[in-house]
Coordinates of C-alpha atoms and ligand atoms in Angstrom, one line a residue:
X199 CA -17.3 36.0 -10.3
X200 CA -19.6 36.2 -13.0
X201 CA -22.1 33.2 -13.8
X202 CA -25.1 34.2 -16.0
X203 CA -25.2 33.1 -19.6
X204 CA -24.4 29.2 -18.5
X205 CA -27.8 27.0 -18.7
X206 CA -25.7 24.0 -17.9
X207 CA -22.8 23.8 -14.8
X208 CA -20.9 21.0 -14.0
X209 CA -19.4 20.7 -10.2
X210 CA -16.6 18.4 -10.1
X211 CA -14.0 17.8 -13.7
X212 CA -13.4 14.4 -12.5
X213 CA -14.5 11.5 -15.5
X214 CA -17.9 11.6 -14.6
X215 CA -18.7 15.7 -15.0
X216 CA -16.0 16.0 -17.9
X217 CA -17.7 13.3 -20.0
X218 CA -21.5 15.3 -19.2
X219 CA -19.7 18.9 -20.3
X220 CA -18.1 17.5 -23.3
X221 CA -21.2 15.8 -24.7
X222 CA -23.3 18.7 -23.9
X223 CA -20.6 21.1 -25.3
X224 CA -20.0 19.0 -28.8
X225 CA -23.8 17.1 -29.4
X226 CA -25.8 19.4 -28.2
X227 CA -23.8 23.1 -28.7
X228 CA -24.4 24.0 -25.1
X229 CA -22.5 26.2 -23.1
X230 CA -21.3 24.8 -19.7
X231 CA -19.5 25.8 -16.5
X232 CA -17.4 23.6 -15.3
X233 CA -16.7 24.5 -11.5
X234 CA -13.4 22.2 -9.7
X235 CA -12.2 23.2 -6.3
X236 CA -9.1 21.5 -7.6
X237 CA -6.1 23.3 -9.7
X238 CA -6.5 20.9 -12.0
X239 CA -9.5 18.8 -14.0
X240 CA -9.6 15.1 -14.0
X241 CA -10.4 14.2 -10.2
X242 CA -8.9 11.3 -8.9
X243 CA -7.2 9.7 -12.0
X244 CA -5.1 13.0 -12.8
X245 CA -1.8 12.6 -13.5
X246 CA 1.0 15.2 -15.0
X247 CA 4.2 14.4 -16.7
X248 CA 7.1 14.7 -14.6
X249 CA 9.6 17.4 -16.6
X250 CA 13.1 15.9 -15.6
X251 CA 11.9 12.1 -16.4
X252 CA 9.1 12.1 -18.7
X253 CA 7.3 9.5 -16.2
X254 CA 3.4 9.9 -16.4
X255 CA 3.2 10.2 -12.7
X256 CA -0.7 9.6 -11.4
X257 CA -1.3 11.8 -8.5
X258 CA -3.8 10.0 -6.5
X259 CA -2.6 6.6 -7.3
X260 CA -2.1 4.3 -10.3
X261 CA -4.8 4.4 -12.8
X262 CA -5.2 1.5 -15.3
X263 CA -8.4 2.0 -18.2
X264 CA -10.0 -1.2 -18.5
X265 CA -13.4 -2.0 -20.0
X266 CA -15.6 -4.7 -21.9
X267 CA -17.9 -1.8 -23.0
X268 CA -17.6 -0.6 -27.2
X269 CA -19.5 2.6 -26.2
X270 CA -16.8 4.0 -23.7
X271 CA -14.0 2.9 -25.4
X272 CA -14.8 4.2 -28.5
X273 CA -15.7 7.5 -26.6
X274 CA -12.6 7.5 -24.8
X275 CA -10.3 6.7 -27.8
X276 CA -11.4 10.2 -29.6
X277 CA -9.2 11.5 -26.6
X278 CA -6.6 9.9 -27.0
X279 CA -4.8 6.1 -28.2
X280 CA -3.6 4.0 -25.2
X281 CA -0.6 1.6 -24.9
X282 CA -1.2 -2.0 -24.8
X283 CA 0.1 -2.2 -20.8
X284 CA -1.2 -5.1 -19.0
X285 CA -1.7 -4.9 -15.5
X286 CA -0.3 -7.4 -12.8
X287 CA -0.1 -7.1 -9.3
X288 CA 2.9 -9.0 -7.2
X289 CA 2.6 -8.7 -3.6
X290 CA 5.7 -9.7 -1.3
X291 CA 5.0 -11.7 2.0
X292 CA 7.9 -12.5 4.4
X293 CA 10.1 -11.9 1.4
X294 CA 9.2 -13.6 -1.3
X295 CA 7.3 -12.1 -4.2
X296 CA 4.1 -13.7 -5.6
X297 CA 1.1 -13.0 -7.7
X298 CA -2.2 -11.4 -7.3
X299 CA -4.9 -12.3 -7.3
X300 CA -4.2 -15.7 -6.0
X301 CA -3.7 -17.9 -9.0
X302 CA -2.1 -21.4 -9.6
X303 CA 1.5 -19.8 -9.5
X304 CA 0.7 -18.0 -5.9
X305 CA -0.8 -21.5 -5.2
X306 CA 2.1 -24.0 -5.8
X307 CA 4.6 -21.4 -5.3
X308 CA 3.2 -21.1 -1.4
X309 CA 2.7 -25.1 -1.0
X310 CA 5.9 -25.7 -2.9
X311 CA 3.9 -27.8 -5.1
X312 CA 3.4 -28.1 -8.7
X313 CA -0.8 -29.0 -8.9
X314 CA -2.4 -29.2 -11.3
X315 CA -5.6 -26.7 -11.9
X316 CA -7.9 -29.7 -10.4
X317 CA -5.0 -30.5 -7.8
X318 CA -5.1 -27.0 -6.5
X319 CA -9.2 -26.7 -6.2
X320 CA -9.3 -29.7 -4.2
X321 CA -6.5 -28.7 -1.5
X322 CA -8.3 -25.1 -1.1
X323 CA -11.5 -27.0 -0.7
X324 CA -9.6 -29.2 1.8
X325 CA -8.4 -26.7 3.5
X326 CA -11.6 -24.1 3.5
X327 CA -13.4 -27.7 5.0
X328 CA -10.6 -28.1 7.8
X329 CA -11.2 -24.7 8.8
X330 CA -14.9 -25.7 10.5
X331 CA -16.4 -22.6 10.1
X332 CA -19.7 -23.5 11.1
X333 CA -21.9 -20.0 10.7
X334 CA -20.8 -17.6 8.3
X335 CA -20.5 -14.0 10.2
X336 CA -17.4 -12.1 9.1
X337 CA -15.2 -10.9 6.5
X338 CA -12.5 -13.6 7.9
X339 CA -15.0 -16.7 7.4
X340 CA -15.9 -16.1 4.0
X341 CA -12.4 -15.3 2.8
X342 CA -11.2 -18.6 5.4
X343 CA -14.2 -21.3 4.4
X344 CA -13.4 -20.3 0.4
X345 CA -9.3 -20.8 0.9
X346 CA -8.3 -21.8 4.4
X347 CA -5.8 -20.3 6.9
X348 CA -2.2 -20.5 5.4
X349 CA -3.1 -18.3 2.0
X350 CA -5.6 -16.4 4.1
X351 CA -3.0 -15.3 6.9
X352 CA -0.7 -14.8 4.2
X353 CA -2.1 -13.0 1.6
X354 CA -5.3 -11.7 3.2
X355 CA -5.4 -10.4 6.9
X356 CA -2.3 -8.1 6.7
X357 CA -3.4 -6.5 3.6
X358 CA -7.0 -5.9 4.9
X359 CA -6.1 -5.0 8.5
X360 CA -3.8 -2.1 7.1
X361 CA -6.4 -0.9 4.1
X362 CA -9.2 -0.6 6.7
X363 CA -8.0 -0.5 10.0
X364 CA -10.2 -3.4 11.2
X365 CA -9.5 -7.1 12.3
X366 CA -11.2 -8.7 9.2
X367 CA -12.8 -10.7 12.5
X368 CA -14.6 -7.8 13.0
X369 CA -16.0 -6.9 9.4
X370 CA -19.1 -8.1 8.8
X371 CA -19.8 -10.9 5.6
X372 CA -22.1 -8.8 3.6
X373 CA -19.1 -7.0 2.3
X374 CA -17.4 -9.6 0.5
X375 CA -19.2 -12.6 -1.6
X376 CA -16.4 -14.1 -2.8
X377 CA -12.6 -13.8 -2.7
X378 CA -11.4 -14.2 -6.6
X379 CA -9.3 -16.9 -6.9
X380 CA -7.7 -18.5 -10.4
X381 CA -7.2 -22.1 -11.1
X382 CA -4.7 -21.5 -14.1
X383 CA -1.6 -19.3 -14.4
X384 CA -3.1 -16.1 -16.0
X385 CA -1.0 -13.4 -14.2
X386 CA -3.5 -10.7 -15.5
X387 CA -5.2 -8.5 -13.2
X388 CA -7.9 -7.4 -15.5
X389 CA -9.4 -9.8 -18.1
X390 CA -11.4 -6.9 -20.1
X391 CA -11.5 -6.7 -23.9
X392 CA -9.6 -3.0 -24.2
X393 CA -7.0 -2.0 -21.3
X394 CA -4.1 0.3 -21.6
X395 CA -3.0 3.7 -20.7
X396 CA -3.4 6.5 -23.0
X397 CA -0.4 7.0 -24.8
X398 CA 0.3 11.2 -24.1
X399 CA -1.3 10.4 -20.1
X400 CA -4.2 10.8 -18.6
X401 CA -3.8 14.5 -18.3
X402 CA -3.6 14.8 -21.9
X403 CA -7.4 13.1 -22.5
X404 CA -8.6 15.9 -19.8
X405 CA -6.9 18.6 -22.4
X406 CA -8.5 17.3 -25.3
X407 CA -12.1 17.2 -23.5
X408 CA -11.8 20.9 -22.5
X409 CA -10.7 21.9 -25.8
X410 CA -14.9 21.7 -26.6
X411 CA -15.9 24.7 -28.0
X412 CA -18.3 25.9 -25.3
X413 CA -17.1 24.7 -22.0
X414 CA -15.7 27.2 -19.7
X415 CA -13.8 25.4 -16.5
X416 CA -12.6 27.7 -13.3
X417 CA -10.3 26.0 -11.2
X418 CA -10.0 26.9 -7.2
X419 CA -13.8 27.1 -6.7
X420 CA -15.7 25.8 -4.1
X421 CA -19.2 25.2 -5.9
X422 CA -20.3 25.5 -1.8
X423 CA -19.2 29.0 -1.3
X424 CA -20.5 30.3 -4.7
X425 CA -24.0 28.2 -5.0
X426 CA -25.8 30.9 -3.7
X427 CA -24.9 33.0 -6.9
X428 CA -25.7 31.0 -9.6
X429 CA -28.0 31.3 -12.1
X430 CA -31.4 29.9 -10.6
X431 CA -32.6 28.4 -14.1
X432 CA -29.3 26.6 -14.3
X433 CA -29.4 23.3 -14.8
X434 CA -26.5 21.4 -12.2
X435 CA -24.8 18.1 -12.7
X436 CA -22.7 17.9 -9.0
X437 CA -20.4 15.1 -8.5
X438 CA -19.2 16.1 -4.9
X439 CA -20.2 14.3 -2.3
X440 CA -23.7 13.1 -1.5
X441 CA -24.1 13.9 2.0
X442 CA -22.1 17.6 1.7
X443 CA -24.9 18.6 -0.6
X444 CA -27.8 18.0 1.6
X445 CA -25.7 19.9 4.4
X446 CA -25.3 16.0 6.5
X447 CA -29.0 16.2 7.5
X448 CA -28.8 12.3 7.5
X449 CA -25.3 11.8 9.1
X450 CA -22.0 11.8 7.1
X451 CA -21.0 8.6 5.0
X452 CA -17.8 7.4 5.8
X453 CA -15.0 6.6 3.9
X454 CA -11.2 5.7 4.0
X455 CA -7.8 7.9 2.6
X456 CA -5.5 7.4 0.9
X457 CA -1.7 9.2 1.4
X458 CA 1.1 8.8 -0.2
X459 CA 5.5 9.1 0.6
X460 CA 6.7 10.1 -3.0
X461 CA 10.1 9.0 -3.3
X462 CA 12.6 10.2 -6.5
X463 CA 15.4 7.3 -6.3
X464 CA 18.3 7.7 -8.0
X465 CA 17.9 4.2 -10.1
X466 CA 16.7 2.9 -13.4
X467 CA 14.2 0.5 -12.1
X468 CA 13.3 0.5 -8.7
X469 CA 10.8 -2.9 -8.1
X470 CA 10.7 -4.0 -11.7
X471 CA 6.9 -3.7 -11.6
X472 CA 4.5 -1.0 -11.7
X473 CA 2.9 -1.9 -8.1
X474 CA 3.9 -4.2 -5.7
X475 CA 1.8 -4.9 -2.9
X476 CA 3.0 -5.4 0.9
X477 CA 1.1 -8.3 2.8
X478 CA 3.4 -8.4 5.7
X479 CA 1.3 -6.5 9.0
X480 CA 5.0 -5.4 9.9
X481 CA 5.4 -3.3 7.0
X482 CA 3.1 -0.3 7.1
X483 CA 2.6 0.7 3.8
X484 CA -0.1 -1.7 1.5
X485 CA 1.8 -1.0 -1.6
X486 CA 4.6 0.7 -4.1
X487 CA 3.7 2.3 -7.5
X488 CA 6.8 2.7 -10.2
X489 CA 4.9 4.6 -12.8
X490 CA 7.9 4.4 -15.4
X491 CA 6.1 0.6 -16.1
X492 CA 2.9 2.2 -17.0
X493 CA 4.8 3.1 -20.2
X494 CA 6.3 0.2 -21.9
X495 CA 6.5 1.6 -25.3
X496 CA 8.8 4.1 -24.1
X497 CA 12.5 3.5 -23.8
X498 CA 13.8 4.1 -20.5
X499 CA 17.0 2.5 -21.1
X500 CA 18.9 5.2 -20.4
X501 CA 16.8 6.7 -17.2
X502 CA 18.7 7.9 -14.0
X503 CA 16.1 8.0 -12.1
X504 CA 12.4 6.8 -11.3
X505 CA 9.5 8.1 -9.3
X506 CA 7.9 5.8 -6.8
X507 CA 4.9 6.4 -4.0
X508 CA 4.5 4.4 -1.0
X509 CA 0.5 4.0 -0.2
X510 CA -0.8 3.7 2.9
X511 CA -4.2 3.6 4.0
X512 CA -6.2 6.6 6.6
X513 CA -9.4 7.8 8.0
X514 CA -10.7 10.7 5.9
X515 CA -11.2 13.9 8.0
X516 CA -13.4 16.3 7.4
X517 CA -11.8 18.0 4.1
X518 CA -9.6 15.0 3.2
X519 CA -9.7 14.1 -0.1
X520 CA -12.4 10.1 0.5
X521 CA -11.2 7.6 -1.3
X522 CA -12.7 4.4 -0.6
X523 CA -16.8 4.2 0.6
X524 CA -16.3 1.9 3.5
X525 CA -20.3 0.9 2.8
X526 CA -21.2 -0.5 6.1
X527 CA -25.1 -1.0 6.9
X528 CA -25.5 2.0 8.6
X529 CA -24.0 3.9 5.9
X530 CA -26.3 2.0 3.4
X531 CA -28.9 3.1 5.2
X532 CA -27.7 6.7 5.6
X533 CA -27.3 6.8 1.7
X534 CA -30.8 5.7 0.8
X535 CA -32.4 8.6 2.3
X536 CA -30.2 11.2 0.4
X537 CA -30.7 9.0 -2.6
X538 CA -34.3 9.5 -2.3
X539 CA -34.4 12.8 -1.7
X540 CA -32.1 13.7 -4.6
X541 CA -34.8 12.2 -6.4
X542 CA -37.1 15.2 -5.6
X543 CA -34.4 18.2 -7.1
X544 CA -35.6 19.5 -9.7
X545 CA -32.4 20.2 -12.2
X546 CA -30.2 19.1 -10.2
X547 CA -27.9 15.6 -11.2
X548 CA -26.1 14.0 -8.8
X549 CA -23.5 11.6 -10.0
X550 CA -20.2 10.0 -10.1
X551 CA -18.1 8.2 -7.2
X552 CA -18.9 11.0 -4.9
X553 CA -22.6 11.6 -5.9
X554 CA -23.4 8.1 -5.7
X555 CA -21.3 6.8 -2.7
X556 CA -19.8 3.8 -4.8
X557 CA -16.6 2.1 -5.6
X558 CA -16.7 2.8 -9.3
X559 CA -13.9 2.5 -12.3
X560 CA -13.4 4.8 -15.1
X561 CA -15.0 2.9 -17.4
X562 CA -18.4 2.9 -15.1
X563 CA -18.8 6.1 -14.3
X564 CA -18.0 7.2 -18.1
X565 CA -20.5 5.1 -18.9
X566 CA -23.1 6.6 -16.4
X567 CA -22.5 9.8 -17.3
X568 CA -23.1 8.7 -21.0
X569 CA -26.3 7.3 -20.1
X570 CA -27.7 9.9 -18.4
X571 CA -26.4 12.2 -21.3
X572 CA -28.9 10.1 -23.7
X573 CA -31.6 10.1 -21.0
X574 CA -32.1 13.8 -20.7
Ligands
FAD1753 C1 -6.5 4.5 -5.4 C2 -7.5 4.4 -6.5 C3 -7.1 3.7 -7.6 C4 -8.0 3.6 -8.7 N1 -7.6 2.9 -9.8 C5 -8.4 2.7 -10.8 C6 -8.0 2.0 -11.9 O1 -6.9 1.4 -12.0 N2 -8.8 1.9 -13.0 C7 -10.1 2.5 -13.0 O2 -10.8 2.4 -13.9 N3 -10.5 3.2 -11.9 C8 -9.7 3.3 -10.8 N4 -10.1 4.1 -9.7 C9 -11.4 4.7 -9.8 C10 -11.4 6.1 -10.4 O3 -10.5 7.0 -9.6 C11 -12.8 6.7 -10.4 O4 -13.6 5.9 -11.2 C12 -13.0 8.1 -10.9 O5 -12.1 9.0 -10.3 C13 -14.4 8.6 -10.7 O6 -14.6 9.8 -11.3 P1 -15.6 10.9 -10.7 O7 -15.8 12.0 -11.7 O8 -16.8 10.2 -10.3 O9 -14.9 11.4 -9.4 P2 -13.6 12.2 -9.1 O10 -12.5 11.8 -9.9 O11 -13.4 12.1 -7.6 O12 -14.0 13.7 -9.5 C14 -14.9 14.5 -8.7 C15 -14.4 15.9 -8.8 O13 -15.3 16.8 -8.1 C16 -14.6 17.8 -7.5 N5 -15.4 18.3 -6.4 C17 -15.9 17.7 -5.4 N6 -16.7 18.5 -4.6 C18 -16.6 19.8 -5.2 C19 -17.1 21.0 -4.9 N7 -17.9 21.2 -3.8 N8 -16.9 22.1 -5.7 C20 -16.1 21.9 -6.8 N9 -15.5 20.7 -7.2 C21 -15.8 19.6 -6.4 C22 -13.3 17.1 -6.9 O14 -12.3 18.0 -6.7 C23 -13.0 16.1 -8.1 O15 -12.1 16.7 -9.0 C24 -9.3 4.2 -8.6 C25 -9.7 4.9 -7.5 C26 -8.8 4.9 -6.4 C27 -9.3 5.6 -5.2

């Protein structure tokens, strides 16, 4: 494979490298190698129109754009315009379906009760109080002194057990400040200024970035088993993982999985709702995607069928795609020391979710890779 003639090369065409080419490629006329061990660009939010449906089906999970920010969204909407889908999560506990995040309706629909916002504060308060938790260690007494038992045991410890396959008991507090909680009956999940979907899919913003004149992208390669023959002036943004590119001289970070059962039923609307989230410990799955409600500016009236994946929650093994950084102290600690020494490369970037070993939306890591676009 032939690399010379590329001054810039991107590792990774997830939102954080594709944003860096496509600025270099259009602002600044560069060339650049984009280098994805994937078959396809966009990382984790990818998702592909499904032929026999026309659902936007997202690969790795449902993907909603959300963001307070002017900069990305105006950046992102040269892509592509988005739909004017509002998120909202329903979770079902012993089967009944309620709303997430715990709001006034999950509230007085639990109690049976009709409080009022005020009303409601005080019995959580109450309840947190009754709880006595004297000496706050875990993941379980913040969550329990903020709301109490009953919503805790309901909406919480399932959920969390089966997303991290650890008795909250046993998680430590530093993880958690606060659980969000509303007082009023705003179903939205997201409260940001712009939110949507873009309107062709997700897959269709990755198109238009590579159409740049100037950026080159090759599928199927490993930037690991080619690094050796790239050009040594190049200059490399890498959004793989931290602790891979320093070969795990400090340990490896860990992180949690995700896999997914993807079902084709032969129905017009399967749950009604684009995710519905499982609290029950009995049910192993942590939640249900219907992607045909990502769209509601298309008719589906006359749909046969609709695409749903069940998500449930996993270790990552070695070559596994990580999902989630677990971020315990240890691996805090672990991350500083690569973080340093990344400090110390000399043309080489590291960024992204992978690079960085965060939790991080679209909308951050766009605006990262923005920033560091302006800072060099
Ligand atoms: C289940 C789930 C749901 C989410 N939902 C939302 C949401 O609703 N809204 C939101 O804003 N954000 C959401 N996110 C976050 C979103 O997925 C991330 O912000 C985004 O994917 C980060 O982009 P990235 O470029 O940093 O990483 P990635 O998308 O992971 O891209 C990194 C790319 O680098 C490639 N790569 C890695 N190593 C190598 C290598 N050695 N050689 C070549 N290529 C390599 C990978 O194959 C990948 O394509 C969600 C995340 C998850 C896990």
């Amino acid at each position: 494979m032939e690399f010379s003639g590329f001054k810039y090369i991107v590792v990774g065409a997830g939102f954080w490298g594709l944003t860096l080419a496509e600025r270099l490629a259009t602002i600044r006329k560069e060339k650049v190698l984009i280098l994805e061990a994937k078959n396809h660009p966009g990382g984790n939010c990818y998702s592909y129109l499904d032929r026999e449906t026309n659902i936007e089906v997202h690969q790795y999970g449902s993907h909603i754009f959300h963001t307070n920010n002017d900069r990305v969204w105006n950046y992102i909407n040269q892509f592509s315009g988005f739909n004017n889908y509002r998120h909202k999560v329903l979770t079902k506990y012993k089967n009944e379906v309620y709303s997430m995040p715990i709001n006034l309706m999950t509230i007085n629909q639990f109690y049976k009760k009709n409080l009022t916002p005020a009303e409601a504060k005080w019995l959580l308060q109450t309840e947190g109080s009754a709880a006595q938790i004297k000496v706050v260690q875990s993941f379980e007494d913040v969550i329990v002194s903020q709301i109490g038992y009953p919503l805790y045991e309901a909406f919480i410890k399932g959920y969390t057990v089966k997303q991290w396959d650890q008795d909250p008991k046993n998680l430590p507090a530093y993880i958690i400040k606060r659980l969000p909680v509303r007082y009023d009956y705003n179903l939205n999940y997201f409260d940001d200024r712009y939110q949507g979907i873009p309107g062709l899919g997700y897959g269709e913003i990755f198109n238009q970035m590579l159409k740049r004149p100037g950026i080159e992208i090759r599928y199927n390669v490993d930037y690991f088993d080619i690094r050796d023959q790239l050009p040594r002036e190049a200059i490399i943004f890498y959004s793989g993982p931290i602790d891979k590119y320093f070969d795990y001289c400090y340990g490896e970070l860990s992180w949690r999985s995700l896999t997914f059962k993807e079902e084709t039923v032969p129905l017009n609307d399967f749950q009604g709702t684009s995710v519905m989230n499982f609290a029950d410990m009995e049910n192993p799955y942590t939640r249900c995607h219907e992607f045909r409600h990502y769209h509601p500016e298309i008719d589906f009236s006359n749909l046969t069928k609709t695409i749903i994946f069940y998500e449930k929650s996993k270790e990552t093994k070695k070559g596994e795609v990580p999902y989630y950084p677990i971020g315990m102290k240890k691996d805090k600690e672990i991350y500083e020391k690569y973080k340093a020494k990344a400090q110390t490369l000399k043309n080489v970037y590291l960024g992204g979710r992978l690079g960085e070993y965060a939790y991080m939306d679209m909308h951050q890591v766009i605006l990262k890779a923005l920033d560091l676009f302006a800072q060099i």
